[in-house]
Short mmCIF file of C-alpha atoms in Angstrom, two decimals:
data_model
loop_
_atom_site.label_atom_id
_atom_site.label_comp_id
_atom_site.label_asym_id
_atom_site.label_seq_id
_atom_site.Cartn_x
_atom_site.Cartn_y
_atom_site.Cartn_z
CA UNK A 1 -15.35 -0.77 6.86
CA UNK A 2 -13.45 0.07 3.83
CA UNK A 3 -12.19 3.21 2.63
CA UNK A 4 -11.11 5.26 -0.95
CA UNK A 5 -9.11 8.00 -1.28
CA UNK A 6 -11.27 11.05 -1.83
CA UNK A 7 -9.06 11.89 -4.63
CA UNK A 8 -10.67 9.50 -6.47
CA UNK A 9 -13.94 10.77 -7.31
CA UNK A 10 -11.88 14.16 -8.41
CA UNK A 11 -14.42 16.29 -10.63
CA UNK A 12 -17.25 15.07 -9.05
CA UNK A 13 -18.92 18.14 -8.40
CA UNK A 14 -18.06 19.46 -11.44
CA UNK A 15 -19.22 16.83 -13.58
CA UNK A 16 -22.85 16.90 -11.95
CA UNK A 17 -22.79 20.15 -12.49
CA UNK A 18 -22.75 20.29 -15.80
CA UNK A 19 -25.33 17.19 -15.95
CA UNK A 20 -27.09 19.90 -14.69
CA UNK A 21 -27.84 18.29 -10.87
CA UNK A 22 -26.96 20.24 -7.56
CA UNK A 23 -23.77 17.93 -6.35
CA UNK A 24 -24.15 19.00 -2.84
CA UNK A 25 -27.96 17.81 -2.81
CA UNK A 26 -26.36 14.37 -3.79
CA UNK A 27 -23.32 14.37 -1.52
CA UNK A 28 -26.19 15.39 1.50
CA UNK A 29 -28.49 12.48 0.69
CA UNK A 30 -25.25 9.93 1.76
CA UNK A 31 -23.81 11.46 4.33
CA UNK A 32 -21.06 13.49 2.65
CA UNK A 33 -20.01 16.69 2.27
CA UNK A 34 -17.70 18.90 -0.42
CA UNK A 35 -15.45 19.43 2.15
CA UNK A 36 -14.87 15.78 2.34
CA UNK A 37 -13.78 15.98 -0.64
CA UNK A 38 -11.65 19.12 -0.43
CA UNK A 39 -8.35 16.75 1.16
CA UNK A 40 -7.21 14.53 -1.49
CA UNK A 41 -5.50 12.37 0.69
CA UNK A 42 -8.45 12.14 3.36
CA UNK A 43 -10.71 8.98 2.77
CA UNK A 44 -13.68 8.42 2.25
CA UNK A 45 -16.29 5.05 2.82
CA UNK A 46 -16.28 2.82 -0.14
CA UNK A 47 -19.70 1.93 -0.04
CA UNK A 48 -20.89 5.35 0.73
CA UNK A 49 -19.05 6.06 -3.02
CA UNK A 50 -20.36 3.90 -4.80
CA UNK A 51 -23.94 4.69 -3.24
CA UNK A 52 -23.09 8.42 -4.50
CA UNK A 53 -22.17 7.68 -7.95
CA UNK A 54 -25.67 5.06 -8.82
CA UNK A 55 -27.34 8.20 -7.40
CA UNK A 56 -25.34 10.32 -9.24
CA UNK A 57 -26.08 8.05 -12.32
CA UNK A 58 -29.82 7.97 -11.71
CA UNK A 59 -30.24 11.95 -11.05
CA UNK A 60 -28.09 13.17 -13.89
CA UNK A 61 -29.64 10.20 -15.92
CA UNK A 62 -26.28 9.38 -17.54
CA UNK A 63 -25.85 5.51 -17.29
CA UNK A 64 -21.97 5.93 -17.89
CA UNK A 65 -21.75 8.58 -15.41
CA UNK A 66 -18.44 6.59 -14.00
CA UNK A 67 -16.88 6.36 -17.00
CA UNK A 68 -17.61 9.83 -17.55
CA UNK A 69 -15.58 10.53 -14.52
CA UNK A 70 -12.62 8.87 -15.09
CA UNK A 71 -12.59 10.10 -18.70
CA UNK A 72 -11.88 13.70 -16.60
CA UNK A 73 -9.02 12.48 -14.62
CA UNK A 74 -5.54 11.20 -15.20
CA UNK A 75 -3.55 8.37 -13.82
CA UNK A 76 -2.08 10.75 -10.62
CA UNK A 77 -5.95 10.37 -8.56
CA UNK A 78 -3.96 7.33 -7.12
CA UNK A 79 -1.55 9.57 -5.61
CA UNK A 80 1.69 8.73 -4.58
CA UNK A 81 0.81 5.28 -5.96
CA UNK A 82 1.06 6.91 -9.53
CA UNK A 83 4.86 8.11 -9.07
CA UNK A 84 6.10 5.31 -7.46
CA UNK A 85 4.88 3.21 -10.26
CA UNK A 86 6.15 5.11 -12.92
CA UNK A 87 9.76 4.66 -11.10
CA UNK A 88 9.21 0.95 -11.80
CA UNK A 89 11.70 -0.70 -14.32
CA UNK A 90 8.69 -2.03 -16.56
CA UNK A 91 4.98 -1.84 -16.70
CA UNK A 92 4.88 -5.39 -15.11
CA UNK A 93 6.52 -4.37 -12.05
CA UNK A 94 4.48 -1.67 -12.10
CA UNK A 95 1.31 -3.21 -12.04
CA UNK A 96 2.96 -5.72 -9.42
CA UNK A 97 3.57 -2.76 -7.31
CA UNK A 98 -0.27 -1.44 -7.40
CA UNK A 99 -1.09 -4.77 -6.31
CA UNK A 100 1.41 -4.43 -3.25
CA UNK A 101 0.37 -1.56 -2.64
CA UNK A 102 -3.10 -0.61 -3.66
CA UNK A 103 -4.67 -0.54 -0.60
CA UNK A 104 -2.99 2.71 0.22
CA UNK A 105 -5.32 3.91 -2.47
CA UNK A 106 -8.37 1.65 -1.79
CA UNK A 107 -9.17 -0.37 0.83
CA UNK A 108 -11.44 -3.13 -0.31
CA UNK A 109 -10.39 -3.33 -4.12
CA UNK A 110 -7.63 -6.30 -5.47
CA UNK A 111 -6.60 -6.13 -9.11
CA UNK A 112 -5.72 -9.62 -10.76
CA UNK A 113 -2.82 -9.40 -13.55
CA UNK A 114 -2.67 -12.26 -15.96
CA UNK A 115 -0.72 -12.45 -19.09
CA UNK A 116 -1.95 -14.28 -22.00
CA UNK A 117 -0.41 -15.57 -25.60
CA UNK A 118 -1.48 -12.21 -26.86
CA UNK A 119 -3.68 -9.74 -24.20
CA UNK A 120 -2.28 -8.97 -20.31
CA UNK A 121 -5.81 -8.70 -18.61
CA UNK A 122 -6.15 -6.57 -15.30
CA UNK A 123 -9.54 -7.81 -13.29
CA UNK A 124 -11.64 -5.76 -10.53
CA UNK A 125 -12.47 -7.57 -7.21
CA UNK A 126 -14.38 -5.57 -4.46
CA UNK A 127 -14.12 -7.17 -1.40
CA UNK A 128 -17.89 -5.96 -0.54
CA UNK A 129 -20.33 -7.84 -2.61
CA UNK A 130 -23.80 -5.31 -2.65
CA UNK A 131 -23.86 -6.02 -6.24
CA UNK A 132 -26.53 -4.10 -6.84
CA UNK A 133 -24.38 -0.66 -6.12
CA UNK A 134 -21.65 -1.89 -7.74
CA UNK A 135 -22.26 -0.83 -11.26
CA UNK A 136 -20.55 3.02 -11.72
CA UNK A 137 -17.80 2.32 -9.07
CA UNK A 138 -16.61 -0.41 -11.26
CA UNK A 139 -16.96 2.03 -14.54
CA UNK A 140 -14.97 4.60 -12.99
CA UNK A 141 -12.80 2.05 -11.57
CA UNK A 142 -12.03 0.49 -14.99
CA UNK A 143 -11.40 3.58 -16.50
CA UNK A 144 -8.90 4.59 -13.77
CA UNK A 145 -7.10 1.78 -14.67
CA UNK A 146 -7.33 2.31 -18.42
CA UNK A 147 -5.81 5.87 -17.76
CA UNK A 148 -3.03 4.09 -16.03
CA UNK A 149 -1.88 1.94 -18.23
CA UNK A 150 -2.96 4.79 -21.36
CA UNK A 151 -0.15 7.27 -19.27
CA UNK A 152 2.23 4.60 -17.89
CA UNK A 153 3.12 4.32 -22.05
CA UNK A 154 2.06 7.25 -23.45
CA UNK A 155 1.02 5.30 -27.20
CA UNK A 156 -1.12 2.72 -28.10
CA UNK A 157 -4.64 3.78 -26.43
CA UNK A 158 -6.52 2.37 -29.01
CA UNK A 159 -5.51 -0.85 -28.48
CA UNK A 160 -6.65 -0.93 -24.96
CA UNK A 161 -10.21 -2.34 -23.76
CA UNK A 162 -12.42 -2.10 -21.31
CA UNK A 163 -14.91 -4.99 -20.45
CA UNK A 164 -17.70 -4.32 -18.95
CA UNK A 165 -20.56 -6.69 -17.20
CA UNK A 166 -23.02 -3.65 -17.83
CA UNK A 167 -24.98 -4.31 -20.23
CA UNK A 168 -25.93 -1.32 -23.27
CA UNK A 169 -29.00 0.29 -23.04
CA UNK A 170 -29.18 1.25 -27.07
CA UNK A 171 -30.29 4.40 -27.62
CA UNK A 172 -30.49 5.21 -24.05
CA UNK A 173 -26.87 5.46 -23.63
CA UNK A 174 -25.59 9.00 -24.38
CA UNK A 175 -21.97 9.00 -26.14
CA UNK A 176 -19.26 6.87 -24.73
CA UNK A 177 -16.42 9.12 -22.92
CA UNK A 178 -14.06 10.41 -25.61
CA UNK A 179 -11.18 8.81 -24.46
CA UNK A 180 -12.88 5.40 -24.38
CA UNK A 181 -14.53 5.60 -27.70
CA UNK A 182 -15.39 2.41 -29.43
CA UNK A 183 -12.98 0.82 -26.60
CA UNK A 184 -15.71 0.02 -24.39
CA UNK A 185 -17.21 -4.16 -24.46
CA UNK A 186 -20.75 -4.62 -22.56
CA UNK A 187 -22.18 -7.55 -21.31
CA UNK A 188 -18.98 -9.14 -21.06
CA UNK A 189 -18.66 -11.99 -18.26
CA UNK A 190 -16.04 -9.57 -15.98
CA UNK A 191 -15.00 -6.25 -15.51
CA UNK A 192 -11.54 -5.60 -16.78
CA UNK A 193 -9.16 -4.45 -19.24
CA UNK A 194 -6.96 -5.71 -21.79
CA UNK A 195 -4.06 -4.93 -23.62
CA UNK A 196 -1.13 -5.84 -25.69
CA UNK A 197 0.98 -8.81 -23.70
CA UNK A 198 3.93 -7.00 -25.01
CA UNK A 199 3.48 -3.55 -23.19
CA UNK A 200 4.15 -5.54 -19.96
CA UNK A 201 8.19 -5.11 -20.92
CA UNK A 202 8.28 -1.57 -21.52
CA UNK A 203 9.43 1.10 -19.43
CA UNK A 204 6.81 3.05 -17.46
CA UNK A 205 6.69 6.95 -18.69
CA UNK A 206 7.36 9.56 -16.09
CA UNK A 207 6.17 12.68 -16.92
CA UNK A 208 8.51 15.18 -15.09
CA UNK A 209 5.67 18.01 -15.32
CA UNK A 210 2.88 16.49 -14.24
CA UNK A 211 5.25 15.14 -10.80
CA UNK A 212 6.33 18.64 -10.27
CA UNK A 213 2.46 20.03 -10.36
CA UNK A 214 1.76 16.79 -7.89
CA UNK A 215 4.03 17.72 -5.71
CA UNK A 216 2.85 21.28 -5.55
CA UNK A 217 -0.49 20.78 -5.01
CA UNK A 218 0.42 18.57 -1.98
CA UNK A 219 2.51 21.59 -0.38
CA UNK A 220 0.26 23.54 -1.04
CA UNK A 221 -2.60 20.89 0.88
CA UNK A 222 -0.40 20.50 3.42
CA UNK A 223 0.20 24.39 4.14
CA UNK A 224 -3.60 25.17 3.92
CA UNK A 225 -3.73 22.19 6.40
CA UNK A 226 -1.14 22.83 8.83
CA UNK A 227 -0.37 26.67 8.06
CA UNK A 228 3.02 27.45 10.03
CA UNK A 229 3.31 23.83 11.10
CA UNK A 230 6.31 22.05 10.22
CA UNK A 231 5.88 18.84 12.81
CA UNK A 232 2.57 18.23 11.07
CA UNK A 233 3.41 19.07 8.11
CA UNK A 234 5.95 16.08 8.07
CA UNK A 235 3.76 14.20 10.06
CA UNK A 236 0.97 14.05 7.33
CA UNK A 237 3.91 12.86 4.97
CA UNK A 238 4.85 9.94 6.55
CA UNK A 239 1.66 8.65 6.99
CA UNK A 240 0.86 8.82 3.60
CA UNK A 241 4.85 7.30 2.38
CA UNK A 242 5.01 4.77 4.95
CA UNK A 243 2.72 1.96 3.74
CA UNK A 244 4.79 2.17 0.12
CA UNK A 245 8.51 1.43 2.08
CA UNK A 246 10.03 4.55 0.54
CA UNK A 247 9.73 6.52 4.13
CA UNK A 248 12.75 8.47 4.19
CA UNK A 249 14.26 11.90 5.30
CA UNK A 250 14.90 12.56 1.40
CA UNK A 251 11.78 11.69 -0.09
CA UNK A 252 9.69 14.01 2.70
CA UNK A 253 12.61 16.62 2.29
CA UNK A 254 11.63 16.54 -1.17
CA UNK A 255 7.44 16.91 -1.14
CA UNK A 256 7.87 19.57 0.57
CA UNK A 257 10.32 21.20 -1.59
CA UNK A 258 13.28 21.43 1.00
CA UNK A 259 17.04 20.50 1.00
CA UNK A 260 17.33 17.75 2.99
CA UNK A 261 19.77 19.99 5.49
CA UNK A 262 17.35 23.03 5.59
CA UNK A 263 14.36 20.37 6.82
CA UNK A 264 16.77 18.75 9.88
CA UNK A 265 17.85 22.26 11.01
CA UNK A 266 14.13 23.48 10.73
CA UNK A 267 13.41 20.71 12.74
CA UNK A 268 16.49 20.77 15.15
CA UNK A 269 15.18 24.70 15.67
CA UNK A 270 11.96 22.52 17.20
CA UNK A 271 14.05 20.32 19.61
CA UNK A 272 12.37 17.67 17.15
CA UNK A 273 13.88 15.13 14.91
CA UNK A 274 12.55 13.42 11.75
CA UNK A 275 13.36 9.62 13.39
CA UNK A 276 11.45 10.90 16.15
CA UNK A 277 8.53 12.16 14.67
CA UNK A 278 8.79 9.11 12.43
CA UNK A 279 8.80 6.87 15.63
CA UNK A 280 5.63 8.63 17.01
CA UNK A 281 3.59 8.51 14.01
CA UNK A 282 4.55 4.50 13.54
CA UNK A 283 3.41 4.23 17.64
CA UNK A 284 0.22 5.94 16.69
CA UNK A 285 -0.35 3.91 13.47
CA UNK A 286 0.28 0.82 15.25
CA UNK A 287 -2.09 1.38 18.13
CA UNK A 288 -4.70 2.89 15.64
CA UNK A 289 -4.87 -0.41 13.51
CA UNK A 290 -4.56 -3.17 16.36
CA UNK A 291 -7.35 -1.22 18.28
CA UNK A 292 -10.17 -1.54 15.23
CA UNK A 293 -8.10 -4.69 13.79
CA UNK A 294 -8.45 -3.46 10.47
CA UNK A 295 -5.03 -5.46 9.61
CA UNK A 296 -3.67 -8.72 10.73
CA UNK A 297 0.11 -7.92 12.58
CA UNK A 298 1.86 -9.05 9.08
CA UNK A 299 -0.13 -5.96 7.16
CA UNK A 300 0.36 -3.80 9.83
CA UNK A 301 3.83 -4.18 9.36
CA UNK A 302 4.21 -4.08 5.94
CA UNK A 303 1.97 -0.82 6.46
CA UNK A 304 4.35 0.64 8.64
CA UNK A 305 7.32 0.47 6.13
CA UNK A 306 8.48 -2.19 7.58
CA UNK A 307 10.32 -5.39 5.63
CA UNK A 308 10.44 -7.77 8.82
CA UNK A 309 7.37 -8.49 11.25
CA UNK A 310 9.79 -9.29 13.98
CA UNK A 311 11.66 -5.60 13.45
CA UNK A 312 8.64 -3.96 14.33
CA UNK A 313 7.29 -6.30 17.11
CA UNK A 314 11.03 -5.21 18.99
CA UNK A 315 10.24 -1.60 18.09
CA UNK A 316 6.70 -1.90 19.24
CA UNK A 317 7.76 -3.61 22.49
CA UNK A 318 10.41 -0.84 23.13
CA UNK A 319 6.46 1.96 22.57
CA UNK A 320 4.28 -0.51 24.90
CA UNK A 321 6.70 -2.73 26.78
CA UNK A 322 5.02 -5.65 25.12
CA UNK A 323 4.51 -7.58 22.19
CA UNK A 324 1.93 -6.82 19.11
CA UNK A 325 0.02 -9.96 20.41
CA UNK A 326 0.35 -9.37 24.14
CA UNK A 327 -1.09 -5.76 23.57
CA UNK A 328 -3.82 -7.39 21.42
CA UNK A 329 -4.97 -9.57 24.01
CA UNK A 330 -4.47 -7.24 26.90
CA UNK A 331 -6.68 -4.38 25.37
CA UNK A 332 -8.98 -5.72 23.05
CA UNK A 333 -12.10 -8.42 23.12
#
């Protein structure tokens, strides 16, 4: 099965709201709930998404509901994903890093970068293929991916396209999204968006603001969560930093707003450690993944935060007392 961030339908409700439709009769008839959607960082199945937004698109009778969507959001409904790639050097090794890294955000969506003479064109691939439901995820996807690229530089919007295999309905369409107006090609042969070759050398903008109110809204998640728990608290956090590689005392110390000192002696208060509770959640991660073998042992790795396959098959022999493999074949059919 593959699975979204629930972050990434943000303003759902809202928006069928003021279509005028009861959200929660829509969320009901898939098998979802609002409080699904309440964790930002909980997930959510990708084909029960896209089956809510056609419904959604059908019920509120908008046929760019998706678009509509994404037009509400910014760039930061990909998370931690958004931050780290604004720390990239240049919008190239940005994009390069969603690639690496995407599935943190999506599991079951690839983005293909090519750079022509002129246009840099990112493409959509869903690695489910009910075409027939694919139609508003790949709207809102697109414009998710406009809205990266539109804050990553901060200038230039209007020379950014969307492509769009959808083809226009005329007069049945209402008005395009505001922040894709005019920008928007149907009937194209694939879904993706272009751009300026050029932009691919500039340096990613980080807007200092909109990290801090990130941030906040995370401690704040992770206190409603986990009220009075620290161990969880900093458990939650390094599940979600592992797969990206920047898993460190600092950068939890610093989502949840604490010197780095005033975390260990918190923690030391606990007769806990952070490399312990990093150890633990890494054993439970492992034995998650190779149970349901939803990665091979190289992505499992790699989601782990670690660089080298072989470093975590010695770790993961020191939790089991046998390899990655052995384990596989000794517990599973």
């Amino acid at each position: 099965m593959f699975f979204l961030r629930s972050d990434a339908i943000n303003g759902f409700e809202r928006l069928v709201y003021q279509l005028g439709v009861n959200p929660q009769m829509l969320l009901q008839r898939v098998g979802l709930s609002s409080a699904q959607l309440r964790n930002p960082n909980g997930y959510l199945s990708y084909q029960k998404v896209a089956e809510l937004l056609e419904l959604a698109s059908q019920e509120c009778n908008e046929p760019l509901f998706g678009f509509h969507l994404a037009n509400a959001q910014t760039s930061l409904v990909i998370g931690d994903l958004a931050l780290s790639m604004a720390q990239q050097p240049t919008l190239l090794e940005a994009l390069r890093y969603a690639q690496k890294y995407l599935f943190l955000h999506a599991n079951g969506l690839f983005i293909e970068l090519e750079a022509g003479k002129d246009l840099a064109r990112i493409g959509l691939q869903f690695n489910f293929d009910d075409a027939s439901s694919l139609q508003q995820l790949a709207q809102l996807s697109l414009g998710q991916v406009f809205n990266v690229v539109r804050d990553a530089l901060q200038y230039g919007e209007k020379a950014i396209r969307i492509a769009v295999r959808q083809v226009s309905h005329g007069n049945v369409m209402r008005d395009e999204p505001s922040a894709y107006q005019g920008q928007i090609v149907f009937g194209a042969e694939a879904d993706c968006v272009t751009f300026p070759v050029s932009w691919l050398d500039k340096k990613p903008y980080s807007d200092s603001i909109a990290v801090k109110e990130h941030l906040q809204r995370h401690i704040r998640m992770l206190e409603a969560r986990y009220p009075n728990n620290l161990q969880d608290q900093v458990r939650a956090l390094i599940f979600n930093l592992l797969p990206s590689g920047e898993c460190c005392l600092d950068s939890v110390a610093k989502n949840l707003d604490m010197h780095i000192r005033v975390l260990q002696n918190k923690l030391q208060e606990q007769g806990m450690t952070f490399s312990r509770l990093l150890r633990e959640v890494r054993h439970s991660v492992a034995l998650q993944h190779l149970r349901y073998k939803t990665l091979n042992i190289t992505e499992l790795a790699l989601n782990l935060g670690y660089a080298e396959v072989s470093v975590f098959s010695r770790n993961f022999k020191s939790w089991e007392g046998k390899s990655p493999r052995q384990w596989l074949r000794d517990n599973t059919n």
